[in-house]
mmCIF file of C-alpha atoms in Angstrom:
data_model
loop_
_atom_site.group_PDB
_atom_site.id
_atom_site.type_symbol
_atom_site.label_atom_id
_atom_site.label_comp_id
_atom_site.label_asym_id
_atom_site.label_seq_id
_atom_site.Cartn_x
_atom_site.Cartn_y
_atom_site.Cartn_z
ATOM 1 C CA MET A 908 0.000 0.000 0.000
ATOM 2 C CA LYS A 909 1.276 3.410 -0.914
ATOM 3 C CA THR A 910 1.521 5.664 2.068
ATOM 4 C CA LYS A 911 1.454 9.254 0.844
ATOM 5 C CA LYS A 912 -2.075 10.589 0.435
ATOM 6 C CA HIS A 913 -2.799 13.669 -1.605
ATOM 7 C CA TRP A 914 -5.568 16.212 -1.121
ATOM 8 C CA TYR A 915 -7.298 14.825 -4.193
ATOM 9 C CA ASP A 916 -7.506 11.358 -2.684
ATOM 10 C CA TYR A 917 -10.390 12.683 -0.600
ATOM 11 C CA LEU A 918 -12.543 13.893 -3.495
ATOM 12 C CA TRP A 919 -14.787 10.860 -2.988
ATOM 13 C CA ILE A 920 -16.265 12.778 -0.063
ATOM 14 C CA LEU A 921 -17.543 15.393 -2.524
ATOM 15 C CA SER A 922 -19.015 12.713 -4.792
ATOM 16 C CA LEU A 923 -20.818 11.134 -1.877
ATOM 17 C CA THR A 924 -22.024 14.510 -0.603
ATOM 18 C CA TYR A 925 -23.336 15.312 -4.071
ATOM 19 C CA LEU A 926 -25.479 12.185 -4.148
ATOM 20 C CA ILE A 927 -26.819 12.872 -0.666
ATOM 21 C CA LEU A 928 -27.617 16.534 -1.381
ATOM 22 C CA GLY A 929 -29.840 15.434 -4.254
ATOM 23 C CA PHE A 930 -32.150 13.846 -1.702
ATOM 24 C CA PHE A 931 -32.610 17.181 0.058
ATOM 25 C CA ASN A 932 -32.598 19.826 -2.624
ATOM 26 C CA ILE A 933 -32.568 18.853 -6.251
ATOM 27 C CA LEU A 934 -31.013 22.154 -7.335
ATOM 28 C CA PHE A 935 -27.651 20.919 -6.031
ATOM 29 C CA ALA A 936 -27.682 18.595 -9.047
ATOM 30 C CA TRP A 937 -26.319 21.492 -11.101
ATOM 31 C CA LEU A 938 -22.969 21.068 -9.333
ATOM 32 C CA GLY A 939 -22.610 17.768 -11.178
ATOM 33 C CA LEU A 940 -21.777 19.717 -14.319
ATOM 34 C CA LEU A 941 -18.314 20.060 -12.811
ATOM 35 C CA CYS A 942 -17.817 16.308 -13.372
ATOM 36 C CA PHE A 943 -18.569 16.946 -17.046
ATOM 37 C CA PHE A 944 -16.615 20.103 -17.704
ATOM 38 C CA ILE A 945 -13.471 19.550 -15.640
ATOM 39 C CA PRO A 946 -12.444 16.273 -17.353
ATOM 40 C CA LEU A 947 -13.274 17.733 -20.762
ATOM 41 C CA ILE A 948 -11.267 20.894 -20.157
ATOM 42 C CA ILE A 949 -8.301 18.931 -18.774
ATOM 43 C CA SER A 950 -8.250 16.638 -21.809
ATOM 44 C CA LEU A 951 -8.718 19.473 -24.298
ATOM 45 C CA VAL A 952 -6.166 21.823 -22.754
ATOM 46 C CA ASN A 953 -3.700 19.430 -21.224
ATOM 47 C CA GLY A 954 -4.174 16.372 -23.425
ATOM 48 C CA SER A 955 -4.296 14.102 -20.408
ATOM 49 C CA LYS A 956 -6.684 11.977 -18.401
ATOM 50 C CA ALA A 957 -5.572 13.534 -15.131
ATOM 51 C CA TYR A 958 -9.220 13.686 -14.087
ATOM 52 C CA CYS A 959 -9.657 9.909 -14.255
ATOM 53 C CA ASN A 960 -6.139 9.265 -13.034
ATOM 54 C CA LYS A 961 -6.264 11.514 -9.993
ATOM 55 C CA TYR A 962 -9.378 13.509 -9.299
ATOM 56 C CA CYS A 963 -12.381 11.334 -10.088
ATOM 57 C CA GLY A 964 -14.262 11.057 -6.804
ATOM 58 C CA ARG A 965 -16.662 8.475 -8.138
ATOM 59 C CA GLY A 966 -13.806 6.138 -9.064
ATOM 60 C CA GLN A 967 -12.396 6.591 -5.572
ATOM 61 C CA LEU A 968 -15.787 5.824 -4.065
ATOM 62 C CA PHE A 969 -16.022 2.572 -6.019
ATOM 63 C CA SER A 970 -12.513 1.614 -5.057
ATOM 64 C CA ILE A 971 -13.284 2.240 -1.376
ATOM 65 C CA ILE A 972 -16.615 0.373 -1.350
ATOM 66 C CA GLY A 973 -15.477 -2.425 -3.657
ATOM 67 C CA GLY A 974 -11.823 -2.593 -2.639
ATOM 68 C CA ASN A 975 -11.401 -1.520 0.988
ATOM 69 C CA LEU A 976 -14.861 -2.629 2.132
ATOM 70 C CA GLY A 977 -14.706 -5.681 -0.106
ATOM 71 C CA LEU A 978 -18.101 -5.341 -1.756
ATOM 72 C CA SER A 979 -16.891 -6.762 -5.053
ATOM 73 C CA ARG A 980 -16.358 -10.183 -6.569
ATOM 74 C CA LYS A 981 -13.137 -8.847 -8.113
ATOM 75 C CA LYS A 982 -13.653 -10.794 -11.329
ATOM 76 C CA SER A 983 -12.646 -9.606 -14.775
ATOM 77 C CA VAL A 984 -15.283 -7.827 -16.820
ATOM 78 C CA PRO A 985 -16.609 -9.856 -19.763
ATOM 79 C CA LYS A 986 -14.743 -9.324 -22.999
ATOM 80 C CA TRP A 987 -17.602 -7.519 -24.740
ATOM 81 C CA MET A 988 -17.702 -4.899 -22.020
ATOM 82 C CA LYS A 989 -14.217 -3.662 -22.815
ATOM 83 C CA SER A 990 -14.682 -3.863 -26.573
ATOM 84 C CA LYS A 991 -14.644 -0.641 -28.534
ATOM 85 C CA TYR A 992 -18.138 -1.397 -29.870
ATOM 86 C CA PHE A 993 -19.632 -1.443 -26.424
ATOM 87 C CA ARG A 994 -17.626 1.495 -25.084
ATOM 88 C CA TYR A 995 -18.349 3.765 -28.042
ATOM 89 C CA GLY A 996 -21.905 2.447 -28.292
ATOM 90 C CA PHE A 997 -22.542 3.255 -24.649
ATOM 91 C CA LEU A 998 -21.047 6.713 -25.146
ATOM 92 C CA ILE A 999 -23.433 7.383 -28.043
ATOM 93 C CA PHE A 1000 -26.406 6.009 -26.113
ATOM 94 C CA PHE A 1001 -25.473 8.114 -23.102
ATOM 95 C CA PHE A 1002 -25.251 11.208 -25.285
ATOM 96 C CA ALA A 1003 -28.599 10.478 -26.918
ATOM 97 C CA MET A 1004 -30.232 10.160 -23.508
ATOM 98 C CA PHE A 1005 -28.519 13.346 -22.428
ATOM 99 C CA PHE A 1006 -30.027 15.220 -25.361
ATOM 100 C CA VAL A 1007 -33.470 13.813 -24.573
ATOM 101 C CA MET A 1008 -32.993 15.242 -21.098
ATOM 102 C CA LEU A 1009 -31.961 18.629 -22.532
ATOM 103 C CA TRP A 1010 -34.983 18.543 -24.850
ATOM 104 C CA ASN A 1011 -37.302 17.948 -21.886
ATOM 105 C CA THR A 1012 -35.683 20.894 -20.145
ATOM 106 C CA TYR A 1013 -36.316 22.991 -23.238
ATOM 107 C CA LEU A 1014 -39.979 21.946 -23.347
ATOM 108 C CA VAL A 1015 -40.429 23.139 -19.785
ATOM 109 C CA PHE A 1016 -38.582 26.353 -20.647
ATOM 110 C CA ALA A 1017 -40.896 26.867 -23.645
ATOM 111 C CA GLN A 1018 -43.884 26.151 -21.396
ATOM 112 C CA ALA A 1019 -44.919 23.277 -23.638
ATOM 113 C CA LYS A 1020 -44.633 20.893 -20.713
ATOM 114 C CA ASP A 1021 -45.111 21.081 -16.971
ATOM 115 C CA LEU A 1022 -42.279 20.476 -14.554
ATOM 116 C CA SER A 1023 -42.006 16.814 -13.617
ATOM 117 C CA THR A 1024 -40.656 16.363 -10.087
ATOM 118 C CA ALA A 1025 -39.371 12.863 -10.722
ATOM 119 C CA VAL A 1026 -35.959 11.233 -11.031
ATOM 120 C CA THR A 1027 -35.757 8.745 -13.880
ATOM 121 C CA LEU A 1028 -33.619 5.770 -12.965
ATOM 122 C CA LEU A 1029 -31.991 3.691 -15.715
ATOM 123 C CA TRP A 1030 -33.833 5.803 -18.333
ATOM 124 C CA THR A 1031 -37.021 3.930 -17.476
ATOM 125 C CA PHE A 1032 -38.227 4.053 -13.898
ATOM 126 C CA LYS A 1033 -39.771 7.301 -12.724
ATOM 127 C CA LEU A 1034 -39.170 7.754 -9.031
ATOM 128 C CA PRO A 1035 -41.270 10.403 -7.250
ATOM 129 C CA TRP A 1036 -38.794 12.949 -5.926
ATOM 130 C CA GLN A 1037 -40.970 15.905 -4.967
ATOM 131 C CA TRP A 1038 -39.569 16.008 -1.421
ATOM 132 C CA ALA A 1039 -36.358 17.457 -2.801
ATOM 133 C CA TYR A 1040 -38.200 20.231 -4.601
ATOM 134 C CA HIS A 1041 -38.977 23.337 -2.588
ATOM 135 C CA GLY A 1042 -40.629 25.591 -5.092
ATOM 136 C CA THR A 1043 -39.354 27.429 -8.072
ATOM 137 C CA LEU A 1044 -36.426 29.518 -7.005
ATOM 138 C CA PHE A 1045 -35.450 30.676 -10.494
ATOM 139 C CA SER A 1046 -37.537 29.283 -13.291
ATOM 140 C CA PRO A 1047 -39.172 25.852 -13.693
ATOM 141 C CA TRP A 1048 -36.707 24.766 -16.382
ATOM 142 C CA VAL A 1049 -33.837 25.226 -13.909
ATOM 143 C CA ALA A 1050 -35.463 22.639 -11.677
ATOM 144 C CA GLN A 1051 -36.306 20.400 -14.646
ATOM 145 C CA PHE A 1052 -32.659 20.336 -15.674
ATOM 146 C CA ALA A 1053 -31.679 19.545 -12.091
ATOM 147 C CA PHE A 1054 -34.064 16.556 -11.985
ATOM 148 C CA GLY A 1055 -32.807 15.379 -15.364
ATOM 149 C CA PHE A 1056 -29.164 15.805 -14.537
ATOM 150 C CA TYR A 1057 -29.511 14.111 -11.169
ATOM 151 C CA SER A 1058 -31.194 11.225 -13.014
ATOM 152 C CA VAL A 1059 -28.103 10.907 -15.206
ATOM 153 C CA MET A 1060 -25.786 10.959 -12.207
ATOM 154 C CA LEU A 1061 -27.853 8.529 -10.120
ATOM 155 C CA THR A 1062 -28.318 6.138 -13.037
ATOM 156 C CA SER A 1063 -24.607 6.015 -13.764
ATOM 157 C CA THR A 1064 -23.845 5.550 -10.066
ATOM 158 C CA VAL A 1065 -26.264 2.629 -9.842
ATOM 159 C CA LEU A 1066 -24.774 1.030 -12.965
ATOM 160 C CA GLY A 1067 -21.311 1.589 -11.537
ATOM 161 C CA LEU A 1068 -22.295 -0.012 -8.230
ATOM 162 C CA VAL A 1069 -23.757 -3.060 -9.992
ATOM 163 C CA THR A 1070 -20.613 -3.646 -12.059
ATOM 164 C CA MET A 1071 -18.497 -2.907 -8.973
ATOM 165 C CA ILE A 1072 -20.192 -5.800 -7.175
ATOM 166 C CA LEU A 1073 -20.146 -8.156 -10.163
ATOM 167 C CA PHE A 1074 -16.655 -7.387 -11.433
ATOM 168 C CA LYS A 1075 -13.713 -5.309 -10.211
ATOM 169 C CA PRO A 1076 -14.339 -2.258 -8.008
ATOM 170 C CA ARG A 1077 -13.708 0.325 -10.707
ATOM 171 C CA SER A 1078 -15.353 -1.586 -13.578
ATOM 172 C CA TRP A 1079 -17.349 1.575 -14.260
ATOM 173 C CA CYS A 1080 -14.126 3.140 -15.573
ATOM 174 C CA VAL A 1081 -14.124 0.626 -18.432
ATOM 175 C CA TYR A 1082 -17.323 1.999 -19.953
ATOM 176 C CA CYS A 1083 -17.610 5.416 -18.291
ATOM 177 C CA PRO A 1084 -18.744 7.777 -21.076
ATOM 178 C CA MET A 1085 -16.623 10.626 -19.741
ATOM 179 C CA GLY A 1086 -13.567 8.381 -19.634
ATOM 180 C CA THR A 1087 -14.179 7.113 -23.162
ATOM 181 C CA MET A 1088 -14.703 10.648 -24.422
ATOM 182 C CA THR A 1089 -11.602 12.122 -22.767
ATOM 183 C CA GLN A 1090 -9.511 9.207 -24.057
ATOM 184 C CA LEU A 1091 -10.825 9.895 -27.572
ATOM 185 C CA ILE A 1092 -9.945 13.574 -27.220
ATOM 186 C CA CYS A 1093 -6.438 12.639 -26.073
ATOM 187 C CA LYS A 1094 -6.074 10.256 -29.019
ATOM 188 C CA ALA A 1095 -7.283 12.898 -31.468
ATOM 189 C CA LYS A 1096 -4.936 15.494 -30.011
ATOM 190 C CA ASN A 1097 -2.023 13.134 -30.337
ATOM 191 C CA VAL A 1098 -2.810 12.320 -33.966
ATOM 192 C CA THR A 1099 -3.019 15.977 -34.975
ATOM 193 C CA LYS A 1100 0.182 16.712 -33.099
ATOM 194 C CA SER A 1101 2.152 13.939 -34.764
ATOM 195 C CA GLN A 1102 0.994 15.136 -38.188
ATOM 196 C CA LYS A 1103 2.493 18.595 -37.695
ATOM 197 C CA MET B 220 16.368 -16.630 -12.839
ATOM 198 C CA ILE B 221 13.036 -15.854 -14.445
ATOM 199 C CA ARG B 222 11.800 -12.322 -13.907
ATOM 200 C CA LYS B 223 8.280 -11.314 -14.700
ATOM 201 C CA LYS B 224 7.234 -7.815 -15.611
ATOM 202 C CA ALA B 225 3.875 -6.164 -16.133
ATOM 203 C CA LYS B 226 2.727 -5.738 -19.688
ATOM 204 C CA VAL B 227 -0.223 -3.563 -20.715
ATOM 205 C CA GLY B 228 -2.583 -4.480 -23.529
ATOM 206 C CA THR B 229 -2.496 -0.920 -24.798
ATOM 207 C CA ASP B 230 -5.258 -1.372 -27.363
ATOM 208 C CA GLU B 231 -7.856 -2.244 -24.733
ATOM 209 C CA CYS B 232 -6.461 0.012 -22.003
ATOM 210 C CA VAL B 233 -8.945 2.700 -20.925
ATOM 211 C CA ALA B 234 -6.253 4.903 -19.340
ATOM 212 C CA CYS B 235 -8.116 5.144 -16.037
ATOM 213 C CA GLY B 236 -4.919 5.132 -14.015
ATOM 214 C CA CYS B 237 -5.905 2.560 -11.372
ATOM 215 C CA CYS B 238 -2.604 0.775 -11.999
ATOM 216 C CA VAL B 239 -0.637 3.984 -11.466
ATOM 217 C CA LYS B 240 -2.223 4.395 -8.053
ATOM 218 C CA VAL B 241 -1.352 0.918 -6.773
ATOM 219 C CA CYS B 242 2.154 0.591 -8.204
ATOM 220 C CA PRO B 243 4.542 0.551 -5.223
ATOM 221 C CA ARG B 244 7.468 1.608 -7.412
ATOM 222 C CA ASN B 245 5.836 4.390 -9.436
ATOM 223 C CA ALA B 246 6.748 2.428 -12.537
ATOM 224 C CA ILE B 247 3.533 3.158 -14.432
ATOM 225 C CA SER B 248 2.419 6.330 -16.143
ATOM 226 C CA ILE B 249 -0.427 7.164 -18.487
ATOM 227 C CA PHE B 250 0.983 8.012 -21.896
ATOM 228 C CA LYS B 251 -0.774 11.183 -23.112
ATOM 229 C CA GLY B 252 -4.116 10.074 -21.713
ATOM 230 C CA ILE B 253 -4.228 7.131 -24.105
ATOM 231 C CA TYR B 254 -2.786 4.069 -22.357
ATOM 232 C CA ALA B 255 -0.726 2.941 -19.394
ATOM 233 C CA GLU B 256 2.985 2.476 -19.875
ATOM 234 C CA VAL B 257 5.242 0.376 -17.666
ATOM 235 C CA ASP B 258 8.845 1.341 -17.046
ATOM 236 C CA LYS B 259 10.461 -2.087 -17.318
ATOM 237 C CA ASN B 260 13.507 -0.900 -15.398
ATOM 238 C CA LEU B 261 11.420 -0.064 -12.364
ATOM 239 C CA CYS B 262 8.853 -2.880 -12.519
ATOM 240 C CA VAL B 263 9.474 -5.707 -10.072
ATOM 241 C CA GLY B 264 6.583 -7.828 -11.326
ATOM 242 C CA CYS B 265 4.572 -7.729 -8.109
ATOM 243 C CA GLY B 266 1.326 -7.943 -10.039
ATOM 244 C CA LYS B 267 -0.625 -5.383 -8.047
ATOM 245 C CA CYS B 268 -1.511 -3.454 -11.197
ATOM 246 C CA ALA B 269 -2.738 -6.566 -12.989
ATOM 247 C CA LYS B 270 -4.997 -7.355 -10.051
ATOM 248 C CA GLU B 271 -6.334 -3.809 -9.859
ATOM 249 C CA CYS B 272 -6.877 -3.155 -13.580
ATOM 250 C CA PRO B 273 -10.672 -2.829 -14.060
ATOM 251 C CA ALA B 274 -10.382 -3.910 -17.687
ATOM 252 C CA SER B 275 -7.958 -6.755 -16.846
ATOM 253 C CA VAL B 276 -5.602 -5.788 -19.639
ATOM 254 C CA ILE B 277 -2.350 -6.081 -17.676
ATOM 255 C CA ILE B 278 -0.527 -9.400 -17.654
ATOM 256 C CA LEU B 279 2.724 -10.528 -16.101
ATOM 257 C CA GLU B 280 5.159 -11.664 -18.701
ATOM 258 C CA GLU B 281 8.684 -12.941 -18.683
ATOM 259 C CA ALA B 282 10.909 -10.026 -19.492
ATOM 260 C CA VAL B 283 13.240 -10.537 -22.412
#
C-alpha cells in the first residue's frame, strides 16, 4: 500500500455529498456539471486523463466500497464490455439520452410541458422525488434540468455499483462515457500533433 | 532466474490510471491520456496493477 495521500484522494467525499444533497434539494444537481466540464477541459487543454487518473471522486468511491470494504467479486469484466463497440456504443447512447434530457428541459422552458418532479432511474423508472423540490427559485426549467441531470448521475452511479459488485471495483471506468470521451480527445490530439 | 514484468494491452487500455495508483514503485504512467505504460527498469513484477486493472488488460510476462 502506498503511504502518501494527496488532497485529491479525498474527493470521494464530494461525490458522496453530491449524491446525498440530491435527496434534500434537487437544485444541487447542477454542481454535477463540474464532473462533465473539468475532465473535458483537462483533456482538451492538457491532453491528459488527469481527471480519471487523480481527481475522479466516483472512481475513488467505487474503489473504497469495492476494494477496501470488499463489496466486489473482483472478477474480470466480460470481454464484450471492454470492446470498442460497447464502449463507443454506450457513449453514443449516453449522449442520446442526455439530449433527450436537454430537450425535456427545453420543453419546460418553452412552457410546452409542466415540470415533472421525478428522477428517472436507468432511463425507465420514474421515481417520485418531490420532497427534494422546494418551489421554483429561479424558473421551472432550472429545476427540470436539475431533476434530469440528477437522473443521469444517479443512473450512472447505480450502474457503476452493480458492475463494482459483479466485477472489479472500478469496472465503471471501463465503460464510463466521460472516460471514453476524454480518451478519444487525447487520441485525437495526439494524432493531430504527430501530423504537424 | 526468471523475472516477470507487467505488460499492458495498450489497445484495450482505458487509461483510467488505477494501476498507477497501486504501483509501489511508481513504474507506471499514463501516456498522453491514451494508455498505461510500464517502465520495465522499475517494474518488479509484483502484479498489483494486474490485479487492480478494471479492464484486466495487464498481464505478467517474462521479461526478455
